[in-house]
Amino acid sequence: MASAALICDTEQWKGLQAHIGAIQKTHLRDLMGDADRCNAMTAEYEGIFLDYSRQRATGETMGKLFKLAEAANLKEKIEKMFRGDKINSTENRSVLHVALRAPRDTVINSDRVNVVPEVWGVKDKIKQFSETFRSGSWVGATGKALTNVVSVGIGGSFLGPLFVHTALQTDPEAAKYAEGRQLRFLANVDPVDVARSIKDLDPETTLVVVVSKTFTTAETMLNARTLKEWIISSLGPHAVAKHMIAVSTNLKLVEEFGIDPNNAFAFWDWVGGRYSVCSAVGVLPLSLQYGFPIVQKFLEGASSIDDHFRSSPFEKNIPVLLGLLSVWNVSFLGYPARAILPYSQALEKFAPHIQQLSMESNGKGVFIDGVQLPFETGEIDFGEPGTNGQHSFYQLIHQGRVIPCDFIGVIKSQQPVYLKGETVSNHDELMSNFFAQPDALAYGKTPEQLHSEKVPESLIAHKTFQGNRPSLSLLLPSLSAYEIGQLLAIYEHRIAVQGFIWGINSFDQWGVELGKSLASQVRKTLHASRVEGKPVLGFNSSTSSLLTRYLTAEPSTPYNATVLPKV
Ligand SMILES: O=P(O)(O)OC[C@H]1O[C@H](O)[C@H](O)[C@@H](O)[C@@H]1O
């Protein structure tokens, strides 16, 4: 198929390629000596401060990246997203997660229908339901109020809500509203995850929320049937109506599953799974745990970044700057990975969410029109909160492979601690590392420095840090529901910017289909072997012998009666 315009064929792309040599001659040690450059390489919005001076880039690089953005029609593509154009072309869908957090009076059309009133209709229903639930008026089958929620879902129906829940858990305001309640998640089809999710819970006081955009995902549906059985075996079949609710775009299947349609919360096919945390997928379980007003603050934070992203000039636009720098690192400097390093334990589930958001969005091999990509896209995202990561994989980042790092810090801790007499407060101790690590990466340590420190000759080579390792620092004023929403939206838009520049569709995920269909072939074989004693057929010799080994051993459970976890 002939391609409209491959970004790599543009003068602007070639200009950046020609510029790589100049950057390869620089060292961050020198670049950081230029205070004007450092001041220029910052951006701020509502107290969120981005410092990207430790990127391997100069003013000239940035100028060229902005030109590349023009060549890629970035401004127009952002507008198309906000306008509800069907930019997810392979699925013929709008991409409107921004509508999920838009103020009530906004007009955003998909298929010429304003979707904002529908969004608010569901939010109003969640607000009302969560108030009834939290007040204790919603009672279970035995007349008791429900205080525990298990949210069953996987991928986008799990990772975003888990990230937000984990971040809110230690926010004093949110925590106050969650007193005496539990929110847990069940994602993996591994029965061990079932056991963990219901350990020490009583079905009498538990509400199960089944979250699935399609309501066909194998793992989620089996887990939902398992928890349904857990409820029924303890409380009887009539209990399902009071103990199970659902979030889905497929309300017909929700009803067929046996959940009361009045207790189903809708969303729409113009919300991608991994972009769905601001839909009922996240808003419902989080409102049950923290109350709707806290969740509304989270949505307002995300919405504030939507405004910033749509209207700020690229030079001051945090998601655009981040997206362009990622393109520079991946496609020009050849760095395949990015480490996400939040200096806040509250953000411990941020990297797992970004893994899906980024890698499922931009892990693509073809342009939007199907032409094979002649350059690398996508990034391998991974991360751990600092300082845990420092005592784990930072060795590789300092002296092994070059991995651009995102340092995310918070000025005001959610949980301040200071011990009288200590040099610094506990949060200042944490943040000392946030400020130190980027410079260690950028500057490194030269043999000359080591000599002057009288390091033994035999250790000089081992102790030399080449430095010149890029990072950026994002400093948030605090970490309340509002900033958690802002952080989420910054990364959502950053990832979209990358896809817009590369010319790929960041909103489909055909690559995950093949594994699913092969698993279905294996599932049939396991059943036929276990139940009818049929031989393993139709696989290559490696898979056949692995399957045979698995099937000839004592099974973990016989197939003649229901078995539920014992823990
Ligand atoms: O919400 P569901 O329809 O159950 O989908 C859950 C997940 O399924 C697949 O793995 C998709 O690749 C993900 O994008 C999606 O989030």
Coordinates of C-alpha atoms and ligand atoms in Angstrom, one line a residue:
M1 CA 0.0 0.0 0.0
A2 CA 1.3 3.4 -0.9
S3 CA 1.9 5.6 2.2
A4 CA 0.7 9.2 2.4
A5 CA 3.9 10.5 4.1
L6 CA 6.2 8.5 6.2
I7 CA 7.6 10.8 8.9
C8 CA 11.1 9.3 8.3
D9 CA 11.1 10.6 4.7
T10 CA 10.6 14.2 5.8
E11 CA 13.3 16.8 5.7
Q12 CA 12.7 17.4 9.4
W13 CA 13.4 13.7 10.3
K14 CA 16.5 13.7 8.2
G15 CA 17.6 17.0 9.8
L16 CA 17.4 15.3 13.2
Q17 CA 19.4 12.3 11.9
A18 CA 22.1 14.7 10.6
H19 CA 22.1 16.3 14.0
I20 CA 22.9 13.0 15.9
G21 CA 26.6 13.3 15.2
A22 CA 26.8 16.8 16.8
I23 CA 25.0 15.5 20.0
Q24 CA 27.3 12.4 20.1
K25 CA 30.2 14.7 20.5
T26 CA 28.7 16.4 23.6
H27 CA 28.8 15.2 27.2
L28 CA 26.2 16.1 29.7
R29 CA 29.0 17.3 32.0
D30 CA 29.5 20.2 29.6
L31 CA 25.9 20.7 28.6
M32 CA 25.0 21.1 32.3
G33 CA 27.6 23.8 32.6
D34 CA 25.5 26.1 30.5
A35 CA 23.0 27.7 33.0
D36 CA 21.0 29.4 30.2
R37 CA 20.5 26.1 28.5
C38 CA 19.4 24.5 31.8
N39 CA 16.9 27.3 32.5
A40 CA 15.5 27.1 29.0
M41 CA 15.0 23.3 29.3
T42 CA 12.2 23.5 31.9
A43 CA 8.4 23.9 31.8
E44 CA 5.9 24.4 34.5
Y45 CA 2.1 24.0 34.8
E46 CA 0.1 24.5 38.0
G47 CA 3.2 23.9 40.1
I48 CA 4.3 20.8 38.2
F49 CA 7.9 21.4 37.2
L50 CA 9.6 19.6 34.4
D51 CA 13.4 19.8 34.1
Y52 CA 14.7 18.1 31.0
S53 CA 18.2 19.7 31.0
R54 CA 19.7 16.3 31.5
Q55 CA 18.5 15.0 28.2
R56 CA 21.1 14.6 25.5
A57 CA 19.7 17.6 23.6
T58 CA 20.5 21.2 23.0
G59 CA 18.3 24.2 22.0
E60 CA 19.1 23.2 18.4
T61 CA 17.8 19.7 19.1
M62 CA 14.6 21.1 20.6
G63 CA 14.1 23.4 17.6
K64 CA 14.4 20.4 15.3
L65 CA 12.0 18.4 17.3
F66 CA 9.4 21.1 17.2
K67 CA 9.9 21.2 13.4
L68 CA 9.3 17.5 13.4
A69 CA 6.1 18.0 15.3
E70 CA 5.0 20.4 12.6
A71 CA 5.9 17.9 9.9
A72 CA 3.9 15.2 11.7
N73 CA 0.9 17.6 12.0
L74 CA 1.0 17.1 15.7
K75 CA -1.2 20.1 16.5
E76 CA -3.9 18.9 14.1
K77 CA -3.7 15.3 15.4
I78 CA -4.2 16.5 19.0
E79 CA -7.2 18.5 17.8
K80 CA -8.6 15.5 16.0
M81 CA -8.5 13.5 19.1
F82 CA -10.2 16.1 21.2
R83 CA -12.8 16.7 18.4
G84 CA -13.8 13.0 18.4
D85 CA -12.5 12.2 14.9
K86 CA -12.1 8.5 14.4
I87 CA -8.3 8.4 14.8
N88 CA -8.4 4.8 15.9
S89 CA -8.7 3.9 12.2
T90 CA -8.3 0.2 12.3
E91 CA -11.3 -0.1 14.7
N92 CA -13.1 3.0 13.2
R93 CA -13.4 4.6 16.6
S94 CA -13.0 8.0 18.3
V95 CA -10.5 8.2 21.1
L96 CA -12.2 10.2 23.7
H97 CA -10.8 9.4 27.2
V98 CA -10.6 13.2 27.6
A99 CA -14.4 13.3 27.5
L100 CA -14.5 11.2 30.6
R101 CA -13.1 14.1 32.7
A102 CA -14.5 17.0 30.8
P103 CA -16.6 19.5 32.7
R104 CA -20.4 19.0 32.5
D105 CA -21.0 21.8 30.0
T106 CA -18.3 20.7 27.5
V107 CA -19.5 19.5 24.0
I108 CA -17.5 16.7 22.5
N109 CA -19.1 14.8 19.6
S110 CA -18.6 11.3 18.5
D111 CA -20.7 10.3 15.5
R112 CA -22.3 13.8 15.8
V113 CA -23.6 13.0 19.3
N114 CA -22.4 15.0 22.3
V115 CA -21.0 12.3 24.6
V116 CA -20.5 14.5 27.7
P117 CA -24.1 14.2 29.0
E118 CA -23.8 10.4 28.7
V119 CA -20.5 10.4 30.6
W120 CA -22.1 12.5 33.4
G121 CA -25.2 10.3 33.4
V122 CA -22.9 7.4 34.4
K123 CA -21.0 9.5 36.9
D124 CA -24.2 10.7 38.5
K125 CA -25.3 7.0 38.8
I126 CA -22.0 6.1 40.3
K127 CA -22.2 9.0 42.8
Q128 CA -25.6 7.9 43.9
F129 CA -24.8 4.2 44.0
S130 CA -21.6 4.8 46.0
E131 CA -23.4 7.0 48.5
T132 CA -26.0 4.3 49.0
F133 CA -23.3 1.7 49.3
R134 CA -21.1 3.7 51.7
S135 CA -24.0 4.9 53.9
G136 CA -24.8 1.2 54.7
S137 CA -28.2 1.4 53.1
W138 CA -27.2 -1.1 50.4
V139 CA -27.2 -4.4 52.3
G140 CA -26.2 -7.8 51.4
A141 CA -28.2 -11.1 51.3
T142 CA -28.1 -11.4 55.1
G143 CA -28.9 -7.8 55.8
K144 CA -25.4 -6.7 56.6
A145 CA -23.8 -3.5 55.1
L146 CA -20.9 -4.3 52.6
T147 CA -17.5 -2.9 53.4
N148 CA -15.2 -4.9 51.1
V149 CA -15.0 -4.6 47.4
V150 CA -13.2 -7.0 45.0
S151 CA -12.7 -5.6 41.6
V152 CA -12.3 -8.3 39.0
G153 CA -10.6 -7.3 35.8
I154 CA -7.4 -7.5 33.9
G155 CA -5.2 -5.2 31.7
G156 CA -6.8 -1.8 31.3
S157 CA -9.6 -3.0 33.6
F158 CA -7.1 -3.4 36.4
L159 CA -3.8 -1.6 36.2
G160 CA -5.0 2.0 36.1
P161 CA -7.5 1.6 39.0
L162 CA -4.8 -0.3 40.9
F163 CA -2.3 2.6 40.4
V164 CA -4.8 5.2 41.5
H165 CA -6.0 3.1 44.5
T166 CA -2.4 2.5 45.7
A167 CA -1.6 6.2 45.3
L168 CA -4.7 7.3 47.3
Q169 CA -4.3 4.8 50.0
T170 CA -1.8 6.9 51.9
D171 CA -3.2 10.3 51.1
P172 CA -4.6 11.5 54.4
E173 CA -7.7 13.0 53.0
A174 CA -8.6 10.0 50.9
A175 CA -7.6 7.6 53.6
K176 CA -10.0 9.2 56.0
Y177 CA -12.9 8.4 53.7
A178 CA -11.7 4.8 53.3
E179 CA -11.6 3.9 57.0
G180 CA -13.0 0.5 57.7
R181 CA -13.2 -0.4 54.0
Q182 CA -11.1 -2.6 51.7
L183 CA -10.7 -2.5 48.0
R184 CA -8.9 -5.5 46.4
F185 CA -8.2 -6.5 42.8
L186 CA -8.4 -9.9 41.2
A187 CA -6.7 -9.9 37.8
N188 CA -4.7 -13.1 37.1
V189 CA -6.5 -16.2 36.2
D190 CA -4.1 -18.1 38.4
P191 CA -6.2 -19.6 41.3
V192 CA -3.6 -18.3 43.6
D193 CA -4.7 -14.8 42.8
V194 CA -8.3 -15.8 43.6
A195 CA -7.1 -17.1 46.9
R196 CA -5.3 -13.9 47.7
S197 CA -8.1 -11.7 46.7
I198 CA -10.7 -13.3 49.0
K199 CA -8.4 -14.2 51.9
D200 CA -10.0 -13.3 55.2
L201 CA -13.0 -11.8 53.4
D202 CA -16.6 -12.8 54.2
P203 CA -19.0 -13.0 51.2
E204 CA -21.6 -11.6 53.5
T205 CA -19.9 -8.2 53.6
T206 CA -18.2 -8.3 50.1
L207 CA -19.3 -6.7 46.8
V208 CA -17.7 -8.1 43.6
V209 CA -17.4 -5.6 40.7
V210 CA -16.8 -7.4 37.4
V211 CA -14.9 -4.9 35.2
S212 CA -14.5 -5.8 31.5
K213 CA -14.9 -3.6 28.5
T214 CA -15.8 -6.5 26.3
F215 CA -17.2 -8.9 29.0
T216 CA -15.6 -11.7 27.0
T217 CA -12.0 -11.7 28.4
A218 CA -11.3 -15.3 29.4
E219 CA -9.4 -14.6 32.6
T220 CA -11.9 -12.1 33.9
M221 CA -14.9 -14.2 33.1
L222 CA -13.5 -17.3 34.8
N223 CA -12.6 -15.2 37.8
A224 CA -16.0 -13.7 37.8
R225 CA -17.7 -17.1 37.7
T226 CA -15.3 -18.3 40.5
L227 CA -16.3 -15.4 42.8
K228 CA -20.0 -15.9 41.8
E229 CA -19.6 -19.5 43.0
W230 CA -17.9 -18.3 46.2
I231 CA -20.9 -16.0 46.9
I232 CA -23.5 -18.6 45.9
S233 CA -21.9 -21.5 47.8
S234 CA -22.0 -19.4 51.0
L235 CA -25.2 -17.2 50.6
G236 CA -27.3 -18.9 47.9
P237 CA -28.1 -17.9 44.3
H238 CA -30.4 -15.0 45.2
A239 CA -27.3 -13.2 46.8
V240 CA -25.8 -12.4 43.3
A241 CA -28.1 -9.5 42.9
K242 CA -26.8 -7.8 46.0
H243 CA -23.2 -8.9 45.9
M244 CA -22.2 -8.5 42.2
I245 CA -22.2 -5.5 40.0
A246 CA -20.5 -4.8 36.7
V247 CA -18.7 -2.2 34.5
S248 CA -18.7 -2.9 30.8
T249 CA -19.5 -1.6 27.3
N250 CA -21.4 -4.8 26.7
L251 CA -24.4 -4.6 28.9
K252 CA -26.2 -7.5 27.1
L253 CA -23.5 -9.9 28.3
V254 CA -23.6 -8.5 31.8
E255 CA -27.3 -9.4 32.0
E256 CA -26.7 -12.8 30.5
F257 CA -24.0 -13.4 33.2
G258 CA -26.8 -12.9 35.8
I259 CA -26.0 -9.4 37.1
D260 CA -29.0 -7.0 37.5
P261 CA -28.8 -4.5 34.6
N262 CA -29.7 -1.7 37.1
N263 CA -26.3 -2.5 38.8
A264 CA -24.3 -2.3 35.5
F265 CA -22.3 0.8 34.8
A266 CA -21.6 1.6 31.1
F267 CA -18.8 3.0 29.2
W268 CA -18.2 3.2 25.4
D269 CA -16.1 1.8 22.6
W270 CA -14.4 5.2 22.2
V271 CA -12.6 4.6 25.5
G272 CA -9.6 2.3 25.0
G273 CA -9.1 -0.3 27.8
R274 CA -5.8 1.1 28.9
Y275 CA -7.2 4.7 28.8
S276 CA -10.3 3.7 30.8
V277 CA -9.3 4.5 34.4
C278 CA -11.4 7.7 34.2
S279 CA -14.5 5.8 33.1
A280 CA -16.6 3.7 35.4
V281 CA -13.7 1.1 35.2
G282 CA -11.8 3.2 37.8
V283 CA -14.4 5.7 39.0
L284 CA -16.8 3.0 40.3
P285 CA -14.5 0.9 42.5
L286 CA -12.6 4.0 43.6
S287 CA -15.8 5.8 44.6
L288 CA -16.9 2.8 46.6
Q289 CA -13.7 3.0 48.5
Y290 CA -13.1 6.7 48.8
G291 CA -16.4 8.4 47.9
F292 CA -17.2 10.1 44.7
P293 CA -15.9 13.6 45.7
I294 CA -12.3 12.4 46.0
V295 CA -12.5 10.6 42.6
Q296 CA -14.0 13.8 41.1
K297 CA -10.8 15.6 42.3
F298 CA -8.7 13.0 40.5
L299 CA -10.8 13.6 37.3
E300 CA -10.4 17.3 37.6
G301 CA -6.6 16.9 37.8
A302 CA -6.6 14.8 34.6
S303 CA -8.9 17.4 33.0
S304 CA -6.5 20.3 33.9
I305 CA -3.7 18.5 32.0
D306 CA -6.1 17.9 29.0
D307 CA -6.5 21.7 28.8
H308 CA -2.8 22.3 29.1
F309 CA -2.1 19.7 26.5
R310 CA -4.6 21.0 24.0
S311 CA -3.8 24.7 24.4
S312 CA -0.2 25.3 25.5
P313 CA 2.5 26.1 23.0
F314 CA 4.7 23.1 22.4
E315 CA 7.7 24.8 24.0
K316 CA 5.8 24.9 27.3
N317 CA 3.6 21.8 26.9
I318 CA 4.7 19.1 29.3
P319 CA 3.2 16.0 27.6
V320 CA 4.4 17.3 24.2
L321 CA 8.0 17.9 25.5
L322 CA 8.1 14.5 27.1
G323 CA 6.7 12.8 23.9
L324 CA 9.2 14.5 21.6
L325 CA 12.1 13.7 23.9
S326 CA 11.0 10.1 23.9
V327 CA 11.0 10.0 20.1
W328 CA 14.5 11.6 20.1
N329 CA 15.8 8.9 22.6
V330 CA 14.2 5.9 20.9
S331 CA 14.3 6.7 17.2
F332 CA 17.5 8.8 16.9
L333 CA 19.7 8.0 19.9
G334 CA 18.7 4.4 19.8
Y335 CA 17.8 3.9 23.4
P336 CA 15.1 1.2 23.5
A337 CA 14.0 1.5 27.1
R338 CA 12.8 4.0 29.7
A339 CA 13.0 3.6 33.5
I340 CA 10.1 5.2 35.4
L341 CA 11.5 6.0 38.9
P342 CA 9.0 7.6 41.2
Y343 CA 10.5 8.8 44.5
S344 CA 7.2 8.0 46.3
Q345 CA 6.1 4.6 47.5
A346 CA 2.5 5.8 46.8
L347 CA 3.4 5.6 43.1
E348 CA 4.6 2.0 43.3
K349 CA 2.0 0.8 40.8
F350 CA 2.6 3.7 38.4
A351 CA 5.2 1.9 36.3
P352 CA 3.1 -1.3 35.8
H353 CA 0.3 0.9 34.5
I354 CA 2.6 2.8 32.2
Q355 CA 4.0 -0.5 30.9
Q356 CA 0.6 -1.3 29.5
L357 CA -0.3 2.2 28.5
S358 CA 3.0 2.7 26.6
M359 CA 3.9 -0.7 25.3
E360 CA 0.4 -1.7 24.2
S361 CA -0.1 1.7 22.6
N362 CA 3.2 2.1 20.8
G363 CA 4.5 -1.4 20.5
K364 CA 3.6 -1.5 16.8
G365 CA 5.4 -2.5 13.6
V366 CA 3.5 -0.6 10.9
F367 CA 2.4 2.9 10.1
I368 CA -1.2 3.8 10.4
D369 CA -1.8 2.9 6.8
G370 CA -0.2 -0.6 7.1
V371 CA 3.3 0.2 5.7
Q372 CA 6.1 -1.6 7.6
L373 CA 8.1 0.8 9.8
P374 CA 11.7 1.3 8.7
F375 CA 12.7 2.5 12.2
E376 CA 12.2 1.5 15.8
T377 CA 9.2 2.7 17.8
G378 CA 7.8 1.9 21.2
E379 CA 9.8 1.7 24.4
I380 CA 10.4 -0.9 27.0
D381 CA 9.1 0.7 30.1
F382 CA 9.9 -0.6 33.6
G383 CA 10.5 0.9 37.0
E384 CA 10.4 0.8 40.7
P385 CA 10.1 3.5 43.3
G386 CA 13.3 5.1 44.4
T387 CA 15.2 4.2 46.6
N388 CA 14.2 0.5 46.2
G389 CA 15.4 0.6 42.6
Q390 CA 18.7 2.0 43.7
H391 CA 19.4 -1.1 45.7
S392 CA 18.3 -3.3 42.8
F393 CA 18.8 -2.4 39.1
Y394 CA 20.5 1.0 39.2
Q395 CA 23.9 -0.6 38.7
L396 CA 23.0 -1.4 35.1
I397 CA 21.7 2.2 34.6
H398 CA 24.9 3.7 35.9
Q399 CA 27.5 1.5 34.4
G400 CA 25.8 -0.9 32.0
R401 CA 23.3 0.0 29.3
V402 CA 22.1 3.5 28.8
I403 CA 18.5 3.8 29.8
P404 CA 16.9 7.3 29.9
C405 CA 15.2 7.7 33.3
D406 CA 12.1 9.6 34.4
F407 CA 12.7 10.8 38.0
I408 CA 9.3 11.7 39.6
G409 CA 9.5 13.5 42.9
V410 CA 7.0 15.1 45.2
I411 CA 7.7 18.2 47.3
K412 CA 5.3 17.5 50.1
S413 CA 5.1 14.0 51.4
Q414 CA 1.7 12.3 52.0
Q415 CA 3.0 11.0 55.3
P416 CA 5.6 13.3 56.8
V417 CA 8.0 11.8 59.4
Y418 CA 10.8 13.5 61.3
L419 CA 12.8 12.1 64.2
K420 CA 14.1 14.9 66.4
G421 CA 17.9 14.9 66.2
E422 CA 18.1 13.3 62.8
T423 CA 19.9 15.3 60.1
V424 CA 16.9 15.4 57.8
S425 CA 13.3 14.4 57.8
N426 CA 12.5 11.0 56.3
H427 CA 11.1 12.6 53.1
D428 CA 14.2 14.8 52.7
E429 CA 16.3 11.7 53.0
L430 CA 14.3 10.1 50.2
M431 CA 14.5 13.3 48.1
S432 CA 18.2 13.6 48.6
N433 CA 18.4 10.6 46.3
F434 CA 15.9 12.1 43.8
F435 CA 18.2 15.1 43.4
A436 CA 21.5 13.2 43.5
Q437 CA 20.9 10.3 41.1
P438 CA 20.3 12.4 37.9
D439 CA 23.6 14.2 38.4
A440 CA 25.4 10.9 39.1
L441 CA 24.0 9.6 35.8
A442 CA 24.8 12.8 33.9
Y443 CA 28.3 13.5 35.3
G444 CA 29.7 10.1 36.2
K445 CA 33.2 10.0 37.6
T446 CA 36.4 10.3 35.6
P447 CA 39.6 8.3 36.1
E448 CA 41.3 11.7 36.9
Q449 CA 38.8 12.3 39.7
L450 CA 39.4 8.8 41.0
H451 CA 43.2 9.3 40.9
S452 CA 42.9 12.5 42.9
E453 CA 40.8 10.6 45.4
K454 CA 43.7 8.2 45.7
V455 CA 41.7 5.2 44.5
P456 CA 44.0 2.2 44.0
E457 CA 45.0 1.8 40.4
S458 CA 43.5 -1.7 40.2
L459 CA 40.0 -0.3 40.9
I460 CA 40.1 2.8 38.7
A461 CA 38.5 1.1 35.7
H462 CA 35.8 -0.5 37.9
K463 CA 35.0 2.7 39.6
T464 CA 34.9 4.9 36.5
F465 CA 31.4 6.1 35.6
Q466 CA 31.2 7.4 32.1
G467 CA 28.2 9.5 32.9
N468 CA 26.4 11.2 30.0
R469 CA 23.3 9.2 30.8
P470 CA 20.1 11.1 30.1
S471 CA 17.2 11.6 32.5
L472 CA 14.5 14.1 33.2
S473 CA 13.0 15.3 36.5
L474 CA 9.3 15.9 37.1
L475 CA 8.6 17.5 40.5
L476 CA 5.0 17.5 41.7
P477 CA 3.9 19.9 44.5
S478 CA 2.1 17.1 46.4
L479 CA 0.3 13.9 45.8
S480 CA -3.4 14.3 46.4
A481 CA -6.1 13.0 44.1
Y482 CA -5.8 16.0 41.9
E483 CA -2.0 15.5 41.2
I484 CA -2.5 11.8 40.7
G485 CA -5.0 12.6 37.9
Q486 CA -2.5 15.1 36.5
L487 CA 0.3 12.6 36.5
L488 CA -1.9 10.0 34.8
A489 CA -2.9 12.4 32.0
I490 CA 0.6 13.7 31.4
Y491 CA 1.7 10.1 30.6
E492 CA -1.4 9.3 28.6
H493 CA -0.8 12.3 26.4
R494 CA 2.9 11.8 26.2
I495 CA 2.4 8.3 24.8
A496 CA -0.2 9.7 22.3
V497 CA 2.3 12.3 21.2
Q498 CA 4.9 9.6 20.5
G499 CA 2.4 7.6 18.4
F500 CA 1.3 10.8 16.6
I501 CA 4.9 11.6 15.6
W502 CA 5.7 8.0 14.6
G503 CA 2.5 7.8 12.5
I504 CA 1.3 4.7 14.2
N505 CA -2.1 3.9 15.7
S506 CA -1.6 4.0 19.5
F507 CA -5.2 2.9 20.1
D508 CA -5.5 -0.6 18.8
Q509 CA -3.8 -3.8 20.0
W510 CA -4.0 -6.5 17.4
G511 CA -0.7 -8.0 18.6
V512 CA -2.3 -9.6 21.7
E513 CA -4.9 -11.6 19.7
L514 CA -2.6 -14.4 18.4
G515 CA -1.6 -15.6 21.9
K516 CA -5.3 -15.6 22.9
S517 CA -6.3 -17.8 20.0
L518 CA -3.5 -20.2 20.6
A519 CA -4.4 -20.5 24.2
S520 CA -7.9 -21.4 23.2
Q521 CA -6.5 -24.3 21.2
V522 CA -4.6 -25.5 24.3
R523 CA -7.6 -25.1 26.5
K524 CA -9.6 -27.5 24.2
T525 CA -6.8 -30.0 24.3
L526 CA -6.5 -29.9 28.1
H527 CA -10.2 -30.5 28.4
A528 CA -10.2 -33.4 25.9
S529 CA -7.3 -35.0 27.7
R530 CA -8.5 -34.6 31.2
V531 CA -12.2 -35.5 30.5
E532 CA -12.0 -37.9 27.6
G533 CA -8.4 -39.2 27.9
K534 CA -7.7 -38.0 24.3
P535 CA -4.0 -37.7 23.2
V536 CA -2.3 -34.4 22.6
L537 CA -2.4 -33.6 18.9
G538 CA -1.7 -30.7 16.6
F539 CA 1.2 -29.0 18.3
N540 CA 5.0 -28.9 17.6
S541 CA 7.2 -31.4 19.4
S542 CA 8.2 -29.0 22.1
T543 CA 4.7 -27.9 23.0
S544 CA 3.4 -31.5 22.7
S545 CA 6.0 -32.9 25.1
L546 CA 5.5 -30.0 27.6
L547 CA 1.8 -30.6 27.5
T548 CA 2.2 -34.3 27.9
R549 CA 4.4 -33.8 30.9
Y550 CA 1.9 -31.5 32.4
L551 CA -1.1 -33.8 31.7
T552 CA 0.5 -37.1 32.9
A553 CA 1.4 -35.7 36.3
E554 CA -1.2 -35.7 39.1
P555 CA -3.6 -32.8 38.4
S556 CA -4.0 -30.1 40.9
T557 CA -7.7 -30.7 41.0
P558 CA -10.0 -33.4 39.7
Y559 CA -12.7 -32.4 37.3
N560 CA -15.7 -33.9 39.1
A561 CA -16.6 -31.3 41.7
T562 CA -16.3 -27.5 42.4
V563 CA -13.2 -26.6 44.2
L564 CA -12.7 -23.2 45.7
P565 CA -9.5 -21.8 47.4
K566 CA -8.9 -22.9 51.0
V567 CA -6.8 -20.0 52.4
Ligands
LIG1 O1 -11.6 -4.9 29.7 P1 -11.5 -6.2 28.9 O2 -12.4 -6.2 27.7 O3 -11.7 -7.4 29.8 O4 -10.0 -6.2 28.4 C1 -8.9 -6.4 29.2 C2 -7.6 -6.3 28.4 O5 -7.7 -7.3 27.3 C3 -6.7 -7.4 26.4 O6 -5.5 -7.8 27.0 C4 -6.4 -6.0 25.8 O7 -5.2 -6.1 25.0 C5 -6.2 -4.9 26.8 O8 -6.1 -3.7 26.2 C6 -7.5 -4.9 27.7 O9 -7.3 -3.9 28.7

